Amino acid sequence: MSGAHHIVLIVLFSAAVQSGTTLLYPTIGEIFAERSGILNLGVEGMMIMGAFFGFVVTYITRNPYIGFLAGVLAGGAAALIHAFVSITLRGNQVVSGLALTIFGLGFTNFYGQRWINLRSPVTVSQMSVPLLSKIPYIGPIFFKQDALVYTSYIVAIVMWFILYKTKVGVHLRATGQNARAADAMGVNVYATRYWWTFFGGLLAGAGGAYLTIAYAPFWLDGMTAGRGWIAIALVIFAMWDPLNAMVGAYLFGGIDALQLQLQAVGVTIPSSLLNMLPYLLTLIVIIIATLIVRVKHISAPKELGIPYNREEK
Amino acid sequence: MAEYILQARNITKKFPGVLANDHINFDLKKGEIHTILGENGAGKSTLMNILDGIYYPNEGEIYINGKKANIRSPFDSMRYGIGMIHQHFMLVDTLTVLENVILGLKDQSFFINKKQIADKIIEISDKYKFDLKPFAKIWQLSVGEQQRVEIVKMLFRGADILILDEPTAVLTPQESEALFEILKKMKSEGKSIIFISHKLNEVMEISDRITVLRKGKVIGTVNKEETNPVELAKMMVGREVLFRLQRKPLERGEEVLKVENVEAYNDRGIKVLNKIGFTVHKGEIFGLAGVAGNGQKELAQVITGLRKATSGKVFLLGKDITNQHPLVIANSGTNYIPPDRLKVGLIPNLSSIDNAILRRYRKNPIGSGILVNYKKAREYTESLIEKFNIMVPRIDAPVKLLSGGNMQKLLLAREISENPALLIAVHPTRGLDIGATEFIRKKLLEVRDSGMAVLLISEDLDEILMISDRIGVIYEGRITGIMDAKDADVHKIGLLMAGSTEEESATVH
Ligand SMILES: Nc1ncnc2c1ncn2[C@@H]1O[C@H](COP(=O)(O)OP(=O)(O)OP(=O)(O)O)[C@@H](O)[C@H]1O
Ligand SMILES: [Mg+2]
C-alpha cells in the first residue's frame, strides 16, 4: 500500500471517530435510560436541542467548553419533560418520546432562523495524547483528537464499569428488569428512572453539541439529520452495553465519513439518496442488531416502556 | 408488651371497589410461628404487603417491640427487621444470586466487594445446608433454589420478623418438608415467623398460633393445640367443608383420548416426552401423577396443539389430531385448563366478558359477521357468573383484579361450558383456598358423571387420589405405571414417581 493511500485511510478513520462521537454519546445515554426501563424516542429532539444551545453559547461566549456544557444541560432539561410524563404521570412513553423529538426540531427551527449558516468563531483544538498517539495506525486515528472525543472514551469505559461492577449498576439493571422486585428490595424505582432518563438527556445533548461545536461547527436547521434515530437503533446493536456502543458508533460514523469524503473527491450522489441515508442506515442497523440479539439470546430490559405503580396489582 | 414483637392495630386498606383489610388487629409473639389463614381474596397478602411497606394503609398503626413504626416503603420495613418472601418471588432473573442479595442495600460500598459478600452468603447458606452458588444466575435455578435465595436475602439483611406468603404453593412435598425444617431452626434461634398457606395439614404441622381472616376481617386467633382442621375450615369459609366428595360409581365408556408413542422436546431443546402412551375414556377421570418437570406440561401442550409432537400420534374419538392447529383441536372437542391461569388461561388486562367469550366470539350468537354482539356476550358472562358463583368487582373490570379462586372458576366455567368430549385440567386447584378447591373438584366430578373424559394432571397426590378413577404415573416423559384408584396408595405412587417400575414397586409393596 502506498503512503498516500495510507494517509487517506487514516484521515477517513479519524473522521469516522469524530462522526462516531456524535453517535456514541447519545447511544450510551439511551442505553442507560433503557436499562432503567424508560424508552426515550426523543433522542433526536434532545440532540438538536444540545446542538443548538451548544452552538449558540459557543458563539456568544467564544468558549467551546462552556458551549458544550450548555448543550449537555439543554439535552438533560429536555429529557426531564419525558421523565415527568412517563414516570410521574405514567404516560405512554412512545408518544411522549416522539412528541419530544417533534418539539426539539420545532423549537430549534423557530429560534434557529437567525443563526442559520453562521460559523462558529472557535472550535475545540486537537491535542495528541503523549505516547498513545505514537502507536502506528491506532495512534493517529484515536489519539490525535480533541478533548471532547477523549471524554467520550472515558464516559464509555467508566459507564461500563458502573453498569457491571457497582451497586448503582445492580440497582439500575434490577429496575429495568423487574421494577417490582427492585422496589420490594428497597431500591427507589422512581428516583432511579428519573436520574437515568436525565442522564440519557445529558448525553444526547452532548452528542448534539459535539456536532455543532467540533464536527461541523456551524448551524443548519435540522442538522442532526436522523442521528438520534441511528443512536436508538445502535442501542440494540450494542445489546445495551456501553463498550459495544463504541463499535457500533464508529462503524456508522465511518459510513458517514466515507460519504463526505466521496463528495469531497467529486463523486456525486443524488441529494434525495443522501437524505434517505440516515433512515436506511437505521433500518440496516435494526435488522443486523435484531439478528445478533436473537442469536445471543439477549433481550431488551423486560420493563422497557412499562410505567411502574407500586400499588397496582 | 415486650412479649409481642409486632402488633398491627386497626389496619384498613381500600382498593378501588374492595375493602381488602377491614380494621385488622394482629399480634406476633417473639419466637412464634403464626399462620394466617383465609380464602382467596381474604386479604392475607394485602396485610403482609402493608407490614412490608409495599402498600400503605388507609388507617391503622403498626408497633414493633411496642413502639409505633412508620413503614412507608420496603426499605423502612427492612430497618425494622421485617423481611418478606412474596407469593410471587421478588428476584431479578438476569442477575446473579449475589447481586440479588445485595440489591437495595444502602450500606454496601459503591464498588461491590464480591469476595466478602460471597463469603457471607456461603456462611448463611451452609448454616441451613442450602448449597447456594453466589455467582449463579437466578434463571438457572429451580423454584426451590430460588426460594432459598429469598431466605438468604432476608437473613443477610438481619431480618428477625420473617413473612412467608404461600411459600409451599410451588414446592414439591419433599421441598416443603425441607422448608419446615429450616423454619423450625430459625424459630429456635428466636426469629418470629408469619406463615401463609392454604394447606391445613401444613398449618397444623408448623404453627404455634393461627389467625383466620374472612373478607378482610379477623375472625379469630387460636392456639394450634386447641383447634383442628375442621374447625379452621369452618372459621375460614363460614360453613362446613366436605373433606370427602360424593361420587357416582364409574360408568366407563368408549375411548376418547388415545396417546400413542408420543415424543416431544421442551423449550430448551431437551427431549421430555419419551414414547408416552395411555388412553382416557368417556365418563372417567384419569389422574396423571408425577414430580414437576417430568413432561406433564409438554404433554398437555402436545394434546392441545400448542407444541409439536416429533413422533407418535394423538387420537380424539378415533380421529387423528396430532399436530393440528389448536383451534381445530379445540373445535373437535378438547378443552383445556392450563397450569398458569394468568399467562395462558386468561388475558389479565381484559374484562371478565372478553375472557368469558374467548371460545365463543367466533360463532353465533355472540359473534355475528365481523362484529361481536356485546349485549349477548354480557348476558352469557352474567349467566356463567351466576351458575359458577364467581365473585367479580365489576363485570367489565380486568380479570387480573379477581382473586385466584375466582379466576380459576371463570376459566373452568368457560372451558366446561363448551361441553367437550375431553377436558384436560392441569393443576386446577394450585394456590386455591379450600372452598374454591372443593368447588373445582366437585365440578370435575360433575362433568365426569355427565360423561366427559377428564385428564387431570396434578402434582398434588391427595387431589389425584381423591377424585381420579384411574391413576397413571409419569416419570421422565414416560408412563411408569397405571392402576385403578382403588388399588392405589400414596406409597406405591410415590415409588413410581421416583422412577421405579411397576414390578419393583409391587414387590416392595
Ligand atoms: N393492588 C391491588 N389493586 C386492586 N385490588 C387489589 C390489589 N391487591 C389486592 N386487591 C384485592 O384485594 C382483595 C384481597 O387480596 P389479597 O391478595 O390480599 O388476598 P389473599 O388473601 O392474599 O388471597 P390469595 O389466597 O388468593 O393469595 C382481593 O379482592 C383482591 O382482588
Ligand atoms: Mg395472597
PDB file of N, CA, C and O in Angstrom, chain A residues 64-104:
ATOM      1  N   PRO A  64     -15.727  26.990  23.530  1.00  0.00           N
ATOM      2  CA  PRO A  64     -16.448  25.777  23.122  1.00  0.00           C
ATOM      3  C   PRO A  64     -16.787  24.869  24.304  1.00  0.00           C
ATOM      4  O   PRO A  64     -17.762  24.112  24.241  1.00  0.00           O
ATOM      5  N   TYR A  65     -15.992  24.962  25.387  1.00  0.00           N
ATOM      6  CA  TYR A  65     -16.281  24.051  26.506  1.00  0.00           C
ATOM      7  C   TYR A  65     -17.512  24.496  27.272  1.00  0.00           C
ATOM      8  O   TYR A  65     -18.325  23.691  27.693  1.00  0.00           O
ATOM      9  N   ILE A  66     -17.630  25.832  27.424  1.00  0.00           N
ATOM     10  CA  ILE A  66     -18.862  26.334  28.046  1.00  0.00           C
ATOM     11  C   ILE A  66     -20.044  25.995  27.140  1.00  0.00           C
ATOM     12  O   ILE A  66     -21.103  25.579  27.600  1.00  0.00           O
ATOM     13  N   GLY A  67     -19.838  26.146  25.843  1.00  0.00           N
ATOM     14  CA  GLY A  67     -20.885  25.805  24.884  1.00  0.00           C
ATOM     15  C   GLY A  67     -21.297  24.347  25.000  1.00  0.00           C
ATOM     16  O   GLY A  67     -22.482  24.015  25.018  1.00  0.00           O
ATOM     17  N   PHE A  68     -20.307  23.477  25.110  1.00  0.00           N
ATOM     18  CA  PHE A  68     -20.587  22.042  25.222  1.00  0.00           C
ATOM     19  C   PHE A  68     -21.439  21.769  26.461  1.00  0.00           C
ATOM     20  O   PHE A  68     -22.446  21.065  26.402  1.00  0.00           O
ATOM     21  N   LEU A  69     -21.035  22.393  27.568  1.00  0.00           N
ATOM     22  CA  LEU A  69     -21.767  22.220  28.814  1.00  0.00           C
ATOM     23  C   LEU A  69     -23.219  22.665  28.651  1.00  0.00           C
ATOM     24  O   LEU A  69     -24.153  21.994  29.108  1.00  0.00           O
ATOM     25  N   ALA A  70     -23.401  23.796  27.962  1.00  0.00           N
ATOM     26  CA  ALA A  70     -24.756  24.308  27.742  1.00  0.00           C
ATOM     27  C   ALA A  70     -25.572  23.304  26.938  1.00  0.00           C
ATOM     28  O   ALA A  70     -26.743  23.036  27.247  1.00  0.00           O
ATOM     29  N   GLY A  71     -24.959  22.732  25.908  1.00  0.00           N
ATOM     30  CA  GLY A  71     -25.654  21.738  25.089  1.00  0.00           C
ATOM     31  C   GLY A  71     -26.040  20.516  25.902  1.00  0.00           C
ATOM     32  O   GLY A  71     -27.155  19.990  25.786  1.00  0.00           O
ATOM     33  N   VAL A  72     -25.106  20.074  26.763  1.00  0.00           N
ATOM     34  CA  VAL A  72     -25.364  18.914  27.617  1.00  0.00           C
ATOM     35  C   VAL A  72     -26.578  19.187  28.497  1.00  0.00           C
ATOM     36  O   VAL A  72     -27.509  18.370  28.586  1.00  0.00           O
ATOM     37  N   LEU A  73     -26.589  20.373  29.119  1.00  0.00           N
ATOM     38  CA  LEU A  73     -27.687  20.694  30.028  1.00  0.00           C
ATOM     39  C   LEU A  73     -29.012  20.837  29.273  1.00  0.00           C
ATOM     40  O   LEU A  73     -30.067  20.441  29.782  1.00  0.00           O
ATOM     41  N   ALA A  74     -28.945  21.381  28.061  1.00  0.00           N
ATOM     42  CA  ALA A  74     -30.178  21.523  27.273  1.00  0.00           C
ATOM     43  C   ALA A  74     -30.787  20.150  27.009  1.00  0.00           C
ATOM     44  O   ALA A  74     -32.004  19.949  27.145  1.00  0.00           O
ATOM     45  N   GLY A  75     -29.941  19.178  26.646  1.00  0.00           N
ATOM     46  CA  GLY A  75     -30.427  17.813  26.422  1.00  0.00           C
ATOM     47  C   GLY A  75     -31.042  17.244  27.689  1.00  0.00           C
ATOM     48  O   GLY A  75     -32.116  16.632  27.674  1.00  0.00           O
ATOM     49  N   GLY A  76     -30.365  17.471  28.819  1.00  0.00           N
ATOM     50  CA  GLY A  76     -30.861  16.970  30.101  1.00  0.00           C
ATOM     51  C   GLY A  76     -32.213  17.571  30.443  1.00  0.00           C
ATOM     52  O   GLY A  76     -33.134  16.869  30.876  1.00  0.00           O
ATOM     53  N   ALA A  77     -32.343  18.888  30.208  1.00  0.00           N
ATOM     54  CA  ALA A  77     -33.607  19.564  30.530  1.00  0.00           C
ATOM     55  C   ALA A  77     -34.732  18.975  29.692  1.00  0.00           C
ATOM     56  O   ALA A  77     -35.828  18.701  30.192  1.00  0.00           O
ATOM     57  N   ALA A  78     -34.456  18.744  28.411  1.00  0.00           N
ATOM     58  CA  ALA A  78     -35.482  18.169  27.535  1.00  0.00           C
ATOM     59  C   ALA A  78     -35.900  16.782  28.044  1.00  0.00           C
ATOM     60  O   ALA A  78     -37.080  16.436  28.049  1.00  0.00           O
ATOM     61  N   ALA A  79     -34.908  16.013  28.514  1.00  0.00           N
ATOM     62  CA  ALA A  79     -35.214  14.658  28.993  1.00  0.00           C
ATOM     63  C   ALA A  79     -36.127  14.693  30.209  1.00  0.00           C
ATOM     64  O   ALA A  79     -36.926  13.781  30.422  1.00  0.00           O
ATOM     65  N   LEU A  80     -35.992  15.757  31.012  1.00  0.00           N
ATOM     66  CA  LEU A  80     -36.834  15.826  32.212  1.00  0.00           C
ATOM     67  C   LEU A  80     -38.315  15.905  31.857  1.00  0.00           C
ATOM     68  O   LEU A  80     -39.158  15.421  32.599  1.00  0.00           O
ATOM     69  N   ILE A  81     -38.618  16.503  30.707  1.00  0.00           N
ATOM     70  CA  ILE A  81     -40.029  16.537  30.270  1.00  0.00           C
ATOM     71  C   ILE A  81     -40.515  15.101  30.082  1.00  0.00           C
ATOM     72  O   ILE A  81     -41.560  14.702  30.567  1.00  0.00           O
ATOM     73  N   HIS A  82     -39.685  14.327  29.383  1.00  0.00           N
ATOM     74  CA  HIS A  82     -40.054  12.934  29.123  1.00  0.00           C
ATOM     75  C   HIS A  82     -40.153  12.154  30.436  1.00  0.00           C
ATOM     76  O   HIS A  82     -41.064  11.339  30.621  1.00  0.00           O
ATOM     77  N   ALA A  83     -39.209  12.413  31.346  1.00  0.00           N
ATOM     78  CA  ALA A  83     -39.234  11.712  32.630  1.00  0.00           C
ATOM     79  C   ALA A  83     -40.532  12.027  33.370  1.00  0.00           C
ATOM     80  O   ALA A  83     -41.187  11.131  33.910  1.00  0.00           O
ATOM     81  N   PHE A  84     -40.906  13.281  33.364  1.00  0.00           N
ATOM     82  CA  PHE A  84     -42.126  13.676  34.073  1.00  0.00           C
ATOM     83  C   PHE A  84     -43.343  12.960  33.491  1.00  0.00           C
ATOM     84  O   PHE A  84     -44.141  12.383  34.214  1.00  0.00           O
ATOM     85  N   VAL A  85     -43.440  12.988  32.163  1.00  0.00           N
ATOM     86  CA  VAL A  85     -44.607  12.357  31.528  1.00  0.00           C
ATOM     87  C   VAL A  85     -44.615  10.855  31.772  1.00  0.00           C
ATOM     88  O   VAL A  85     -45.630  10.276  32.133  1.00  0.00           O
ATOM     89  N   SER A  86     -43.460  10.216  31.612  1.00  0.00           N
ATOM     90  CA  SER A  86     -43.516   8.753  31.641  1.00  0.00           C
ATOM     91  C   SER A  86     -43.357   8.169  33.041  1.00  0.00           C
ATOM     92  O   SER A  86     -43.838   7.068  33.284  1.00  0.00           O
ATOM     93  N   ILE A  87     -42.718   8.875  33.962  1.00  0.00           N
ATOM     94  CA  ILE A  87     -42.539   8.299  35.304  1.00  0.00           C
ATOM     95  C   ILE A  87     -43.613   8.827  36.259  1.00  0.00           C
ATOM     96  O   ILE A  87     -44.325   8.053  36.885  1.00  0.00           O
ATOM     97  N   THR A  88     -43.741  10.144  36.335  1.00  0.00           N
ATOM     98  CA  THR A  88     -44.706  10.698  37.290  1.00  0.00           C
ATOM     99  C   THR A  88     -46.142  10.519  36.797  1.00  0.00           C
ATOM    100  O   THR A  88     -47.003  10.036  37.519  1.00  0.00           O
ATOM    101  N   LEU A  89     -46.376  10.892  35.523  1.00  0.00           N
ATOM    102  CA  LEU A  89     -47.749  10.785  35.009  1.00  0.00           C
ATOM    103  C   LEU A  89     -48.071   9.387  34.480  1.00  0.00           C
ATOM    104  O   LEU A  89     -49.201   9.077  34.175  1.00  0.00           O
ATOM    105  N   ARG A  90     -47.052   8.545  34.338  1.00  0.00           N
ATOM    106  CA  ARG A  90     -47.201   7.198  33.787  1.00  0.00           C
ATOM    107  C   ARG A  90     -47.860   7.217  32.410  1.00  0.00           C
ATOM    108  O   ARG A  90     -48.749   6.427  32.106  1.00  0.00           O
ATOM    109  N   GLY A  91     -47.443   8.178  31.610  1.00  0.00           N
ATOM    110  CA  GLY A  91     -47.990   8.295  30.258  1.00  0.00           C
ATOM    111  C   GLY A  91     -47.356   7.288  29.320  1.00  0.00           C
ATOM    112  O   GLY A  91     -46.488   6.515  29.701  1.00  0.00           O
ATOM    113  N   ASN A  92     -47.802   7.338  28.089  1.00  0.00           N
ATOM    114  CA  ASN A  92     -47.269   6.441  27.060  1.00  0.00           C
ATOM    115  C   ASN A  92     -45.901   6.954  26.606  1.00  0.00           C
ATOM    116  O   ASN A  92     -45.755   8.053  26.119  1.00  0.00           O
ATOM    117  N   GLN A  93     -44.888   6.090  26.764  1.00  0.00           N
ATOM    118  CA  GLN A  93     -43.523   6.547  26.517  1.00  0.00           C
ATOM    119  C   GLN A  93     -43.233   6.749  25.037  1.00  0.00           C
ATOM    120  O   GLN A  93     -42.427   7.611  24.675  1.00  0.00           O
ATOM    121  N   VAL A  94     -43.864   5.972  24.197  1.00  0.00           N
ATOM    122  CA  VAL A  94     -43.630   6.141  22.760  1.00  0.00           C
ATOM    123  C   VAL A  94     -44.151   7.498  22.303  1.00  0.00           C
ATOM    124  O   VAL A  94     -43.443   8.268  21.638  1.00  0.00           O
ATOM    125  N   VAL A  95     -45.356   7.805  22.714  1.00  0.00           N
ATOM    126  CA  VAL A  95     -45.958   9.076  22.316  1.00  0.00           C
ATOM    127  C   VAL A  95     -45.144  10.246  22.879  1.00  0.00           C
ATOM    128  O   VAL A  95     -44.805  11.193  22.171  1.00  0.00           O
ATOM    129  N   SER A  96     -44.804  10.146  24.154  1.00  0.00           N
ATOM    130  CA  SER A  96     -44.060  11.229  24.793  1.00  0.00           C
ATOM    131  C   SER A  96     -42.707  11.440  24.104  1.00  0.00           C
ATOM    132  O   SER A  96     -42.295  12.569  23.847  1.00  0.00           O
ATOM    133  N   GLY A  97     -42.019  10.361  23.785  1.00  0.00           N
ATOM    134  CA  GLY A  97     -40.716  10.473  23.137  1.00  0.00           C
ATOM    135  C   GLY A  97     -40.822  11.089  21.753  1.00  0.00           C
ATOM    136  O   GLY A  97     -40.037  11.970  21.391  1.00  0.00           O
ATOM    137  N   LEU A  98     -41.807  10.636  20.985  1.00  0.00           N
ATOM    138  CA  LEU A  98     -41.991  11.199  19.640  1.00  0.00           C
ATOM    139  C   LEU A  98     -42.314  12.681  19.745  1.00  0.00           C
ATOM    140  O   LEU A  98     -41.792  13.509  18.981  1.00  0.00           O
ATOM    141  N   ALA A  99     -43.152  13.033  20.732  1.00  0.00           N
ATOM    142  CA  ALA A  99     -43.505  14.433  20.918  1.00  0.00           C
ATOM    143  C   ALA A  99     -42.267  15.249  21.228  1.00  0.00           C
ATOM    144  O   ALA A  99     -42.096  16.371  20.738  1.00  0.00           O
ATOM    145  N   LEU A 100     -41.384  14.675  22.023  1.00  0.00           N
ATOM    146  CA  LEU A 100     -40.157  15.386  22.381  1.00  0.00           C
ATOM    147  C   LEU A 100     -39.293  15.645  21.144  1.00  0.00           C
ATOM    148  O   LEU A 100     -38.707  16.716  20.980  1.00  0.00           O
ATOM    149  N   THR A 101     -39.230  14.672  20.264  1.00  0.00           N
ATOM    150  CA  THR A 101     -38.466  14.845  19.024  1.00  0.00           C
ATOM    151  C   THR A 101     -39.063  15.977  18.181  1.00  0.00           C
ATOM    152  O   THR A 101     -38.352  16.870  17.701  1.00  0.00           O
ATOM    153  N   ILE A 102     -40.381  15.931  18.051  1.00  0.00           N
ATOM    154  CA  ILE A 102     -41.029  16.978  17.248  1.00  0.00           C
ATOM    155  C   ILE A 102     -40.834  18.347  17.895  1.00  0.00           C
ATOM    156  O   ILE A 102     -40.537  19.335  17.230  1.00  0.00           O
ATOM    157  N   PHE A 103     -40.934  18.370  19.233  1.00  0.00           N
ATOM    158  CA  PHE A 103     -40.745  19.624  19.954  1.00  0.00           C
ATOM    159  C   PHE A 103     -39.333  20.175  19.724  1.00  0.00           C
ATOM    160  O   PHE A 103     -39.150  21.343  19.382  1.00  0.00           O
ATOM    161  N   GLY A 104     -38.334  19.321  19.873  1.00  0.00           N
ATOM    162  CA  GLY A 104     -36.947  19.767  19.717  1.00  0.00           C
ATOM    163  C   GLY A 104     -36.702  20.338  18.323  1.00  0.00           C
ATOM    164  O   GLY A 104     -36.107  21.403  18.161  1.00  0.00           O
TER     165      GLY A 104
END
